[in-house]
Coordinates of N, CA and C in Angstrom, one line a residue:
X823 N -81.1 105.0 -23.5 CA -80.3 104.2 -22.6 C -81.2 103.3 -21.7
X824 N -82.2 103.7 -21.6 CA -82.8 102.9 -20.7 C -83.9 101.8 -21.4
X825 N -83.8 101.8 -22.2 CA -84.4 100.6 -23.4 C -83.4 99.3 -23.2
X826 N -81.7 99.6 -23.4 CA -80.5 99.1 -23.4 C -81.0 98.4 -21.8
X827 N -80.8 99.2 -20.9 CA -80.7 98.4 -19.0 C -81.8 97.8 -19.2
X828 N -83.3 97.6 -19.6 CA -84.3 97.1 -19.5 C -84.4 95.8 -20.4
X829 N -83.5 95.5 -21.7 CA -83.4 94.9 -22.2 C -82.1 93.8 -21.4
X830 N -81.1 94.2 -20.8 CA -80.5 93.5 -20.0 C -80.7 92.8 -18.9
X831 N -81.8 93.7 -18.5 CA -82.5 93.2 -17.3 C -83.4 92.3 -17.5
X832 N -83.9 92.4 -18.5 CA -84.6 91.1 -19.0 C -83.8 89.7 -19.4
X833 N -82.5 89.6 -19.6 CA -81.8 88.5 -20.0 C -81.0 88.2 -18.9
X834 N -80.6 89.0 -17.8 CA -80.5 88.5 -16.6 C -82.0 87.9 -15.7
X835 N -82.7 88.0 -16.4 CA -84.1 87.6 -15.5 C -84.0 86.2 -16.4
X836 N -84.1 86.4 -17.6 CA -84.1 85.0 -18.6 C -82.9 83.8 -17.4
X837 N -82.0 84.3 -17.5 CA -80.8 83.2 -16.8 C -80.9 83.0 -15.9
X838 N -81.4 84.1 -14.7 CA -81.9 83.5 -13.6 C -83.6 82.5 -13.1
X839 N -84.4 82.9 -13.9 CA -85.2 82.2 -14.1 C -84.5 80.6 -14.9
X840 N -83.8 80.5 -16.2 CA -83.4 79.2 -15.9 C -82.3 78.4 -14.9
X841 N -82.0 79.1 -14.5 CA -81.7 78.6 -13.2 C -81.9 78.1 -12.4
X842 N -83.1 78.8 -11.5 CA -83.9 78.2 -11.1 C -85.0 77.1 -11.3
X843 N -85.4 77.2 -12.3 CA -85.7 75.9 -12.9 C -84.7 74.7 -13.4
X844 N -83.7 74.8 -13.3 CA -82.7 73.5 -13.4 C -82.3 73.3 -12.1
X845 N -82.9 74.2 -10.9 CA -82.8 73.3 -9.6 C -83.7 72.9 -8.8
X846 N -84.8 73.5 -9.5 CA -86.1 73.2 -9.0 C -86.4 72.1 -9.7
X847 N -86.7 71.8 -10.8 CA -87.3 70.9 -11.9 C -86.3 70.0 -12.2
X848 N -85.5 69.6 -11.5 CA -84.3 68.6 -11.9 C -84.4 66.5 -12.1
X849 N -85.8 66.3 -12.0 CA -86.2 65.1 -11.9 C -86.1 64.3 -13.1
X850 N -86.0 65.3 -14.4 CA -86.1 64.9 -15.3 C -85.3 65.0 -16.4
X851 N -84.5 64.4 -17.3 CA -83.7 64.8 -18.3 C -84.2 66.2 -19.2
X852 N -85.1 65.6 -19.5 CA -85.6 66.9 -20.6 C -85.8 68.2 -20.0
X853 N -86.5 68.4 -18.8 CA -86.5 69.6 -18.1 C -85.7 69.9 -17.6
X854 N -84.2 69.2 -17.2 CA -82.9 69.7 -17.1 C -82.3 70.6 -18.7
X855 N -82.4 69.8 -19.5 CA -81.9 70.5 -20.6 C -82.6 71.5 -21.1
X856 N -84.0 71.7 -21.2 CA -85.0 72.7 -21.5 C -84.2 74.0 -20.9
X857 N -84.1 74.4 -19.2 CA -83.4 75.1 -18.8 C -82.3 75.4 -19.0
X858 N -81.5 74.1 -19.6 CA -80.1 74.7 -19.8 C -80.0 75.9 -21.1
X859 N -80.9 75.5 -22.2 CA -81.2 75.9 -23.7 C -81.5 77.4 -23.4
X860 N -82.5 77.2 -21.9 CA -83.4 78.6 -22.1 C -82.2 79.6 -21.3
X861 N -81.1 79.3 -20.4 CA -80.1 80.2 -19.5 C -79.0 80.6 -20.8
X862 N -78.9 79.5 -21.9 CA -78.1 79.8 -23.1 C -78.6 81.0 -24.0
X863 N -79.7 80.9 -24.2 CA -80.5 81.6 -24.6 C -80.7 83.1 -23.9
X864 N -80.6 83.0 -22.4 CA -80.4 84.5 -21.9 C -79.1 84.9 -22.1
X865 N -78.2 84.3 -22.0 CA -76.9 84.2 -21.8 C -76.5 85.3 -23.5
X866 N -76.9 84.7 -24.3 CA -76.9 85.0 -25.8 C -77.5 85.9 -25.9
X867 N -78.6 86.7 -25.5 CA -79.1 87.8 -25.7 C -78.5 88.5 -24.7
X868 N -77.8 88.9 -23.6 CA -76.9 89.5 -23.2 C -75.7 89.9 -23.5
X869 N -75.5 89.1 -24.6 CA -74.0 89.2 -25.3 C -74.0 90.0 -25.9
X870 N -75.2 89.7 -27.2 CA -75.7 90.5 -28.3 C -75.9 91.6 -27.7
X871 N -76.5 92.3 -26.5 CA -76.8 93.3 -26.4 C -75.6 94.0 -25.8
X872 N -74.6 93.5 -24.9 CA -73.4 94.0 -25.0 C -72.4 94.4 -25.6
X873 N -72.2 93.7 -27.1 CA -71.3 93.6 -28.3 C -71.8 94.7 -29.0
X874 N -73.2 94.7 -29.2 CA -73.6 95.8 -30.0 C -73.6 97.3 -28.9
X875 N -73.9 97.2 -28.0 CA -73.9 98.4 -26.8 C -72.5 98.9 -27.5
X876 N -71.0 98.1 -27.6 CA -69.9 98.6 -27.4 C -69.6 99.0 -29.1
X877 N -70.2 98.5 -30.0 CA -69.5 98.6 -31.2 C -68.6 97.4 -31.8
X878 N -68.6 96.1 -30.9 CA -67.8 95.2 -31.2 C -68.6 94.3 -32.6
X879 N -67.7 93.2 -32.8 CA -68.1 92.4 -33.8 C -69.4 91.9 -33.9
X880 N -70.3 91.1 -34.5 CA -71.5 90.5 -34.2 C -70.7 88.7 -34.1
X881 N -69.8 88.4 -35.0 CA -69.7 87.5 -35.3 C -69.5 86.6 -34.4
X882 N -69.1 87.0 -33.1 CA -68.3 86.7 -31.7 C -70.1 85.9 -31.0
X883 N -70.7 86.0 -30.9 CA -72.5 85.7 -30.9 C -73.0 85.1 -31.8
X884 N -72.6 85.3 -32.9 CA -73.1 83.8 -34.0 C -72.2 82.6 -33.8
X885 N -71.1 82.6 -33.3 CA -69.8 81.4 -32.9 C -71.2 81.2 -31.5
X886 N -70.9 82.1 -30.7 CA -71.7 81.3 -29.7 C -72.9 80.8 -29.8
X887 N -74.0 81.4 -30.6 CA -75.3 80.6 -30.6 C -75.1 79.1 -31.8
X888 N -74.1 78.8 -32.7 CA -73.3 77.5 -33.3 C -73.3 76.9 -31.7
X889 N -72.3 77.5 -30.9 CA -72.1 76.2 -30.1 C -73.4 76.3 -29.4
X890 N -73.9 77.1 -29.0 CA -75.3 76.1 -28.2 C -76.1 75.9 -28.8
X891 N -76.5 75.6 -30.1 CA -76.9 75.0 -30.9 C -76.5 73.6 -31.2
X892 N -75.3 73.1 -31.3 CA -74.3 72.3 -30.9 C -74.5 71.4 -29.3
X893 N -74.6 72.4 -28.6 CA -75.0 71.6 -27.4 C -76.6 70.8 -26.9
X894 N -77.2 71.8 -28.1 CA -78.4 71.5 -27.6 C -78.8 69.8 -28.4
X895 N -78.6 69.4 -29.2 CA -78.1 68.5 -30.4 C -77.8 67.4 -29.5
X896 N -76.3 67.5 -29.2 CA -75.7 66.8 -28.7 C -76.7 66.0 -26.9
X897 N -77.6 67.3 -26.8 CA -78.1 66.4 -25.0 C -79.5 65.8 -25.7
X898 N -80.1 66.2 -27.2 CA -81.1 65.4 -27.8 C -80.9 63.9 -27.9
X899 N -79.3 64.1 -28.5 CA -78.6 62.8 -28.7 C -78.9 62.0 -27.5
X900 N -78.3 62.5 -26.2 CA -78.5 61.8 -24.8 C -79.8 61.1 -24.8
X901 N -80.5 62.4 -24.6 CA -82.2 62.3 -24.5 C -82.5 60.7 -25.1
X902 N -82.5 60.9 -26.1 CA -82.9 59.8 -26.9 C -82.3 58.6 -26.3
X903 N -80.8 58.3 -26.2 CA -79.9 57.7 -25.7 C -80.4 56.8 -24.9
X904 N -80.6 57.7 -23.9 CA -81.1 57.7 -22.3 C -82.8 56.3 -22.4
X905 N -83.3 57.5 -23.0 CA -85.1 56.9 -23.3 C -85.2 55.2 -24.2
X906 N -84.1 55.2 -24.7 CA -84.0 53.6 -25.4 C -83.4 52.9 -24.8
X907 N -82.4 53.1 -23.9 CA -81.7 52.3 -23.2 C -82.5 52.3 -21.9
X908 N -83.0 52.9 -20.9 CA -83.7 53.2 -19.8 C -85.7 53.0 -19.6
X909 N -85.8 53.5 -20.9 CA -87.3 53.2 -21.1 C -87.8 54.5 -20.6
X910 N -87.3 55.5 -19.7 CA -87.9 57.1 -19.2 C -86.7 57.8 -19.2
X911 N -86.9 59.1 -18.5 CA -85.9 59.9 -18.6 C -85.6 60.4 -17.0
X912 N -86.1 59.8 -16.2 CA -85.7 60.1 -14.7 C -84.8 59.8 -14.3
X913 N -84.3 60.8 -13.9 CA -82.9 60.5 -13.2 C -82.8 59.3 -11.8
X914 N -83.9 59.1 -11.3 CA -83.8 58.7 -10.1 C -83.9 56.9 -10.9
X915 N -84.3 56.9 -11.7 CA -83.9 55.1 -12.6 C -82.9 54.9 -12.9
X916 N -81.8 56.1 -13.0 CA -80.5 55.3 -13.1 C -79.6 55.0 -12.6
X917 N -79.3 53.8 -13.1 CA -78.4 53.0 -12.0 C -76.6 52.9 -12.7
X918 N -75.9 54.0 -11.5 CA -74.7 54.7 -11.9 C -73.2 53.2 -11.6
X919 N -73.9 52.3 -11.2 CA -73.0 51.3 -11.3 C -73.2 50.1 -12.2
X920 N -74.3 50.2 -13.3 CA -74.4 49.6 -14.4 C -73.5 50.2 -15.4
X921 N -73.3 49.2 -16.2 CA -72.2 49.3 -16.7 C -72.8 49.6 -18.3

């Protein structure tokens, strides 16, 4: 049982460490998303280890790691977006009344 709390406690450390790095390190596109990936990523291994703690499905965890897989894709797309239209990825270059 205490393998299980120690293993949880580590994916609550994962998500709060990205956390705090998406409000510490927020200057930049890609280090915003890096953090988001990595709190997804705790988020996901807390699931897994709750689903299996109870006996539930696995499948309910593979749906979720599709969508943040899915998500992560989708802010590459930005990323890129951002960096060809903008020329960097700093937030503080963009100008929210351009059109």
């Amino acid at each position: 049982m205490t393998n299980l709390s120690f293993m949880v406690a580590c994916s609550f450390f994962m998500i709060f460490c990205g956390l705090w790095s998406f409000m510490k390190y927020h200057k930049h596109l890609l280090n915003s998303l890096l953090s988001l990936e990595f709190m997804m990523l705790g988020i996901f291994w807390l699931l897994s280890f709750q689903l299996s703690g109870v006996g539930g499905d696995i499948y309910f965890s593979l749906f979720f790691l599709t969508l943040a897989a899915c998500e992560g894709a989708l802010g590459l797309c930005l990323l890129i977006f951002v960096v060809r239209s903008h020329g960097n990825d700093r937030f503080s270059s963009f100008n929210l009344l351009e059109c």
